[in-house]
Amino acid sequence: MSSPQAIPSAGRPLSAGAIALMLMLCLTWGFNQIAVKLVLPEVPPMLQAMIRSMGALPVLFIIGSLRGVKFFERWKAGLVAGLMFGVEFVLIFQGLRLTSASRAVVFLYTAPFFVALGSYQVLGERLGGTQWLGLAVSFAGVALAIGVPQPNVDSHILLGDLLIVAGAGLWAATTLVAKGTRLRFAAPEKALGYQVATSIPILGTAAWLFGETITQTPSPLSLGLRAFQAIWVVGTTFTLWFALVKTYSASKLSAFTFITPLFGVVGSYFIMHDTLSLTFGAAAILVIAGLFLVNRPSSTAAAPRDALLNVTKT
């Protein structure tokens, strides 16, 4: 059975509070990239992601239970989102094995374009020319911050790039599922809990297939960073992200994630002593200018239609 549903918040502009919260989320996710790198010598990537999901699941269950969330009702859309959530990380981590980290970041942040396209088709949210220009300017800033891709590109690197783009597409699709199905009526802890739970066997199977093992006793730093990833990054900030997705424009929220790699670069400078150049300053200006354009009202952008979605009853 299916019934038409309207998405009145599809094109809702971001409030000052939402912008401040998104800045905090992007700062956290930028540092999380550093945390993943610091743990990699001891824990391979997909095992790391699986352990992160396993640690986050009880956090989500405890928080949701305290708020009276019923986790075992209307679960079908959650399983679909969970399948995409798990495969997304498999694609991204496998892509990182084949392509460079700089290229991976650039291609991962094609996700806001997928969200913008999908929001128009699924949610009835139309971006005007100003907003599309803003997306392009922010993306150019990310590319400039990370650096011009290396010229010697072989088939393995191209395959890695394609896997990263596919992962970005699934990231966008997960956002749209959370916004465009009955999952948007679920509590954020429940929506994320389905995804985290479903990702555990997917990531575990992928880790087994690719022969990932932990060969040494984890250090206190490694244990602390994994607790940070499970409790704060996944259990808390991902929950806040889905709460925002339910309330505000998916396209405008997704555009804000362009700031994440900039925070990652700055964090790498202070924590891992990576280089930081004047080019980064120009890149940051481009990203900020692009976000201003994305969030600026446009006379050519149509107000979101009362999108009538064929939503499968869950």
Coordinates of C-alpha atoms in Angstrom, one line a residue:
M1 CA 0.0 0.0 0.0
S2 CA 1.2 3.5 -0.6
S3 CA -0.1 6.9 0.4
P4 CA 0.8 10.4 -0.7
Q5 CA 2.7 12.5 1.8
A6 CA 3.7 16.1 1.8
I7 CA 7.2 17.3 2.9
P8 CA 6.6 20.8 4.2
S9 CA 10.1 21.2 5.6
A10 CA 11.9 20.2 2.3
G11 CA 13.0 23.7 1.5
R12 CA 13.1 25.3 4.9
P13 CA 16.1 27.6 5.3
L14 CA 18.5 27.1 8.1
S15 CA 18.1 29.1 11.3
A16 CA 21.0 30.6 13.2
G17 CA 20.9 27.8 15.7
A18 CA 21.0 25.2 12.9
I19 CA 24.0 26.9 11.3
A20 CA 25.8 26.9 14.6
L21 CA 25.0 23.2 15.1
M22 CA 26.2 22.3 11.6
L23 CA 29.5 24.1 12.3
M24 CA 29.9 22.0 15.4
L25 CA 29.1 18.8 13.5
C26 CA 31.5 19.6 10.7
L27 CA 34.2 20.4 13.2
T28 CA 33.7 17.0 14.8
W29 CA 33.7 15.2 11.5
G30 CA 36.8 17.0 10.4
F31 CA 38.6 15.8 13.6
N32 CA 37.1 12.3 13.1
Q33 CA 39.1 12.0 9.8
I34 CA 42.2 12.5 11.9
A35 CA 41.1 10.0 14.5
V36 CA 40.6 7.4 11.8
K37 CA 44.1 8.0 10.5
L38 CA 45.6 7.8 14.0
V39 CA 43.9 4.4 14.7
L40 CA 44.6 2.9 11.3
P41 CA 48.1 1.5 12.2
E42 CA 46.4 -0.7 14.9
V43 CA 42.9 -1.3 13.5
P44 CA 42.2 -1.7 9.7
P45 CA 39.4 0.6 8.3
M46 CA 36.4 -1.7 8.0
L47 CA 37.0 -3.3 11.3
Q48 CA 37.4 0.2 12.8
A49 CA 34.0 1.1 11.3
M50 CA 32.4 -2.1 12.5
I51 CA 33.7 -1.6 16.1
R52 CA 32.5 2.0 15.9
S53 CA 29.0 0.9 15.0
M54 CA 29.0 -1.8 17.7
G55 CA 29.9 0.8 20.3
A56 CA 27.4 3.4 19.1
L57 CA 24.4 1.0 19.0
P58 CA 24.0 0.7 22.8
V59 CA 24.4 4.4 23.2
L60 CA 21.5 5.0 20.8
F61 CA 19.4 2.4 22.5
I62 CA 20.0 3.9 26.0
I63 CA 19.2 7.4 24.8
G64 CA 16.2 6.4 22.9
S65 CA 14.8 4.2 25.7
L66 CA 15.1 7.1 28.1
R67 CA 13.1 9.2 25.7
G68 CA 10.5 6.5 25.2
V69 CA 11.4 5.6 21.6
K70 CA 9.9 2.3 20.3
F71 CA 12.7 0.8 18.2
F72 CA 10.9 -2.2 16.8
E73 CA 8.0 -0.5 14.9
R74 CA 8.1 0.6 11.2
W75 CA 11.5 -0.9 10.5
K76 CA 11.4 -1.5 6.7
A77 CA 12.6 1.9 5.6
G78 CA 15.2 1.8 8.4
L79 CA 16.6 -1.5 7.0
V80 CA 16.9 0.0 3.5
A81 CA 18.7 3.0 4.9
G82 CA 20.9 0.7 7.0
L83 CA 21.9 -1.3 3.9
M84 CA 23.0 1.8 2.1
F85 CA 24.7 3.1 5.2
G86 CA 26.8 -0.1 5.5
V87 CA 27.7 -0.4 1.8
E88 CA 28.6 3.3 1.7
F89 CA 31.5 2.8 4.1
V90 CA 32.6 -0.4 2.3
L91 CA 32.8 1.6 -1.0
I92 CA 34.6 4.5 0.6
F93 CA 37.2 2.5 2.4
Q94 CA 37.9 0.3 -0.6
G95 CA 38.2 3.4 -2.7
L96 CA 40.8 4.7 -0.3
R97 CA 42.9 1.6 -0.9
L98 CA 43.1 2.5 -4.6
T99 CA 43.1 6.3 -4.9
S100 CA 44.8 9.0 -2.9
A101 CA 43.3 10.6 0.2
S102 CA 43.2 14.0 -1.5
R103 CA 41.3 12.7 -4.5
A104 CA 39.0 10.8 -2.2
V105 CA 38.0 13.9 -0.3
V106 CA 37.3 15.8 -3.4
F107 CA 35.1 13.0 -4.9
L108 CA 33.4 12.3 -1.6
Y109 CA 32.1 15.9 -1.5
T110 CA 30.1 15.4 -4.7
A111 CA 27.4 14.2 -2.2
P112 CA 25.8 17.6 -1.9
F113 CA 25.2 17.6 -5.7
F114 CA 23.5 14.2 -5.4
V115 CA 21.3 15.5 -2.5
A116 CA 20.4 18.6 -4.5
L117 CA 19.4 16.6 -7.5
G118 CA 17.5 14.0 -5.5
S119 CA 15.8 16.7 -3.4
Y120 CA 14.3 18.1 -6.5
Q121 CA 13.1 14.7 -7.8
V122 CA 12.0 13.2 -4.5
L123 CA 11.2 16.1 -2.1
G124 CA 10.1 18.8 -4.5
E125 CA 12.9 21.2 -3.3
R126 CA 14.2 23.3 -6.2
L127 CA 17.5 25.2 -6.0
G128 CA 17.8 28.4 -8.1
G129 CA 20.8 29.4 -10.1
T130 CA 22.4 31.2 -7.2
Q131 CA 22.2 28.0 -5.0
W132 CA 23.7 25.9 -7.8
L133 CA 26.5 28.4 -8.2
G134 CA 27.1 28.3 -4.5
L135 CA 27.5 24.5 -4.6
A136 CA 30.0 24.8 -7.4
V137 CA 32.0 27.5 -5.7
S138 CA 32.2 25.5 -2.4
F139 CA 33.2 22.4 -4.3
A140 CA 35.9 24.3 -6.0
G141 CA 37.1 25.5 -2.6
V142 CA 37.4 21.9 -1.3
A143 CA 39.3 20.9 -4.4
L144 CA 41.7 23.8 -4.0
A145 CA 42.2 23.1 -0.3
I146 CA 43.1 19.5 -0.9
G147 CA 45.2 20.2 -3.9
V148 CA 45.2 19.6 -7.6
P149 CA 44.8 15.9 -8.3
Q150 CA 48.0 14.2 -9.4
P151 CA 48.5 13.9 -13.2
N152 CA 49.6 10.2 -13.3
V153 CA 46.2 8.5 -13.0
D154 CA 45.9 4.9 -13.9
S155 CA 43.0 2.5 -14.0
H156 CA 43.3 1.6 -10.3
I157 CA 43.1 5.2 -9.3
L158 CA 40.1 5.8 -11.5
L159 CA 38.4 2.7 -10.0
G160 CA 39.0 4.1 -6.6
D161 CA 37.6 7.5 -7.6
L162 CA 34.4 5.7 -8.9
L163 CA 34.0 3.8 -5.7
I164 CA 34.3 7.1 -3.7
V165 CA 31.7 8.7 -5.9
A166 CA 29.4 5.7 -5.5
G167 CA 29.9 6.0 -1.7
A168 CA 29.0 9.7 -2.0
G169 CA 25.9 8.8 -3.9
L170 CA 24.8 6.4 -1.1
W171 CA 25.5 9.0 1.5
A172 CA 23.1 11.3 -0.4
A173 CA 20.6 8.5 -0.9
T174 CA 20.6 7.8 2.9
T175 CA 19.8 11.4 3.6
L176 CA 17.0 11.4 1.1
V177 CA 15.5 8.2 2.5
A178 CA 15.6 9.7 6.0
K179 CA 13.8 12.8 4.6
G180 CA 11.5 11.3 2.0
T181 CA 10.0 8.1 3.6
R182 CA 8.1 7.4 6.8
L183 CA 11.5 7.2 8.5
R184 CA 11.3 11.0 8.9
F185 CA 8.6 10.4 11.4
A186 CA 10.9 8.2 13.5
A187 CA 13.0 9.6 16.4
P188 CA 16.5 10.4 15.2
E189 CA 17.9 7.7 17.5
K190 CA 15.6 5.1 15.9
A191 CA 16.4 6.2 12.3
L192 CA 20.2 6.0 13.0
G193 CA 19.9 2.9 15.1
Y194 CA 18.5 0.9 12.1
Q195 CA 21.4 2.1 10.0
V196 CA 24.1 1.4 12.6
A197 CA 22.7 -2.1 13.4
T198 CA 22.4 -3.1 9.7
S199 CA 26.0 -1.8 9.0
I200 CA 27.6 -4.1 11.6
P201 CA 27.2 -7.5 9.6
I202 CA 27.9 -5.7 6.3
L203 CA 31.2 -4.2 7.6
G204 CA 32.1 -7.4 9.4
T205 CA 31.6 -9.4 6.3
A206 CA 33.6 -7.0 4.2
A207 CA 36.5 -7.0 6.8
W208 CA 36.5 -10.8 6.7
L209 CA 36.5 -10.9 2.9
F210 CA 39.4 -8.5 2.7
G211 CA 41.4 -10.3 5.4
E212 CA 41.4 -7.5 7.9
T213 CA 42.8 -8.5 11.4
I214 CA 44.0 -6.7 14.6
T215 CA 47.5 -7.9 15.2
Q216 CA 48.5 -5.9 18.3
T217 CA 47.0 -4.9 21.7
P218 CA 45.3 -1.6 21.2
S219 CA 47.0 1.4 22.9
P220 CA 45.2 3.7 25.3
L221 CA 45.1 6.4 22.5
S222 CA 43.5 3.9 20.1
L223 CA 40.9 2.9 22.7
G224 CA 40.1 6.5 23.6
L225 CA 39.7 7.5 19.9
R226 CA 37.4 4.6 19.2
A227 CA 35.3 5.5 22.2
F228 CA 35.2 9.1 20.8
Q229 CA 34.0 7.8 17.4
A230 CA 31.4 5.4 18.8
I231 CA 29.9 7.6 21.6
W232 CA 30.3 11.1 20.2
V233 CA 30.7 10.9 16.5
V234 CA 28.1 8.2 15.6
G235 CA 26.0 8.1 18.8
T236 CA 25.6 11.8 19.2
T237 CA 26.6 13.9 16.1
F238 CA 25.0 11.5 13.6
T239 CA 21.8 11.6 15.6
L240 CA 21.9 15.4 15.6
W241 CA 22.4 15.3 11.8
F242 CA 19.3 13.2 11.2
A243 CA 17.3 15.5 13.5
L244 CA 18.4 18.4 11.4
V245 CA 17.6 16.5 8.2
K246 CA 14.0 16.0 9.4
T247 CA 13.6 19.7 10.1
Y248 CA 15.5 21.7 7.4
S249 CA 16.3 21.8 3.7
A250 CA 18.4 18.6 2.9
S251 CA 20.2 20.5 0.1
K252 CA 21.3 23.4 2.3
L253 CA 22.4 21.1 5.2
S254 CA 24.4 18.9 2.8
A255 CA 26.1 21.9 1.3
F256 CA 27.4 22.8 4.8
T257 CA 29.4 19.6 4.9
F258 CA 31.8 21.2 2.5
I259 CA 33.3 22.8 5.6
T260 CA 34.3 19.4 7.0
P261 CA 37.5 18.8 5.0
L262 CA 38.6 22.3 5.8
F263 CA 38.4 21.6 9.5
G264 CA 40.2 18.3 8.8
V265 CA 43.1 20.2 7.1
V266 CA 43.4 22.7 9.9
G267 CA 43.3 19.8 12.5
S268 CA 45.9 17.9 10.6
Y269 CA 48.1 21.0 10.8
F270 CA 47.9 21.3 14.6
I271 CA 47.8 17.6 15.5
M272 CA 49.7 15.8 12.7
H273 CA 51.9 18.8 11.7
D274 CA 50.8 18.8 8.1
T275 CA 51.6 21.9 6.0
L276 CA 49.1 24.8 5.7
S277 CA 49.5 27.3 2.9
L278 CA 48.0 30.6 1.7
T279 CA 46.2 28.5 -0.9
F280 CA 44.1 27.1 2.0
G281 CA 43.0 30.6 3.0
A282 CA 41.7 31.2 -0.6
A283 CA 40.0 27.8 -0.5
A284 CA 38.3 28.6 2.8
I285 CA 37.0 31.9 1.3
L286 CA 35.6 30.0 -1.7
V287 CA 33.8 27.5 0.6
I288 CA 32.3 30.3 2.8
A289 CA 31.3 32.3 -0.2
G290 CA 29.6 29.2 -1.8
L291 CA 27.7 28.5 1.4
F292 CA 26.5 32.1 1.5
L293 CA 25.2 31.7 -2.0
V294 CA 23.5 28.4 -1.2
N295 CA 21.7 29.9 1.8
R296 CA 20.8 33.2 0.1
P297 CA 17.2 33.5 -0.9
S298 CA 16.9 33.2 -4.7
S299 CA 14.0 34.8 -6.7
T300 CA 14.5 32.1 -9.4
A301 CA 14.1 29.2 -6.9
A302 CA 10.6 27.9 -6.6
A303 CA 9.2 27.3 -3.2
P304 CA 9.1 23.6 -2.5
R305 CA 6.0 22.1 -4.0
D306 CA 3.8 20.0 -1.7
A307 CA 5.6 16.9 -2.9
L308 CA 3.3 14.0 -3.0
L309 CA 5.5 11.0 -2.4
N310 CA 4.7 7.4 -2.9
V311 CA 5.9 6.3 0.5
T312 CA 5.8 2.6 1.3
K313 CA 4.0 2.1 4.6
T314 CA 6.4 0.6 7.1

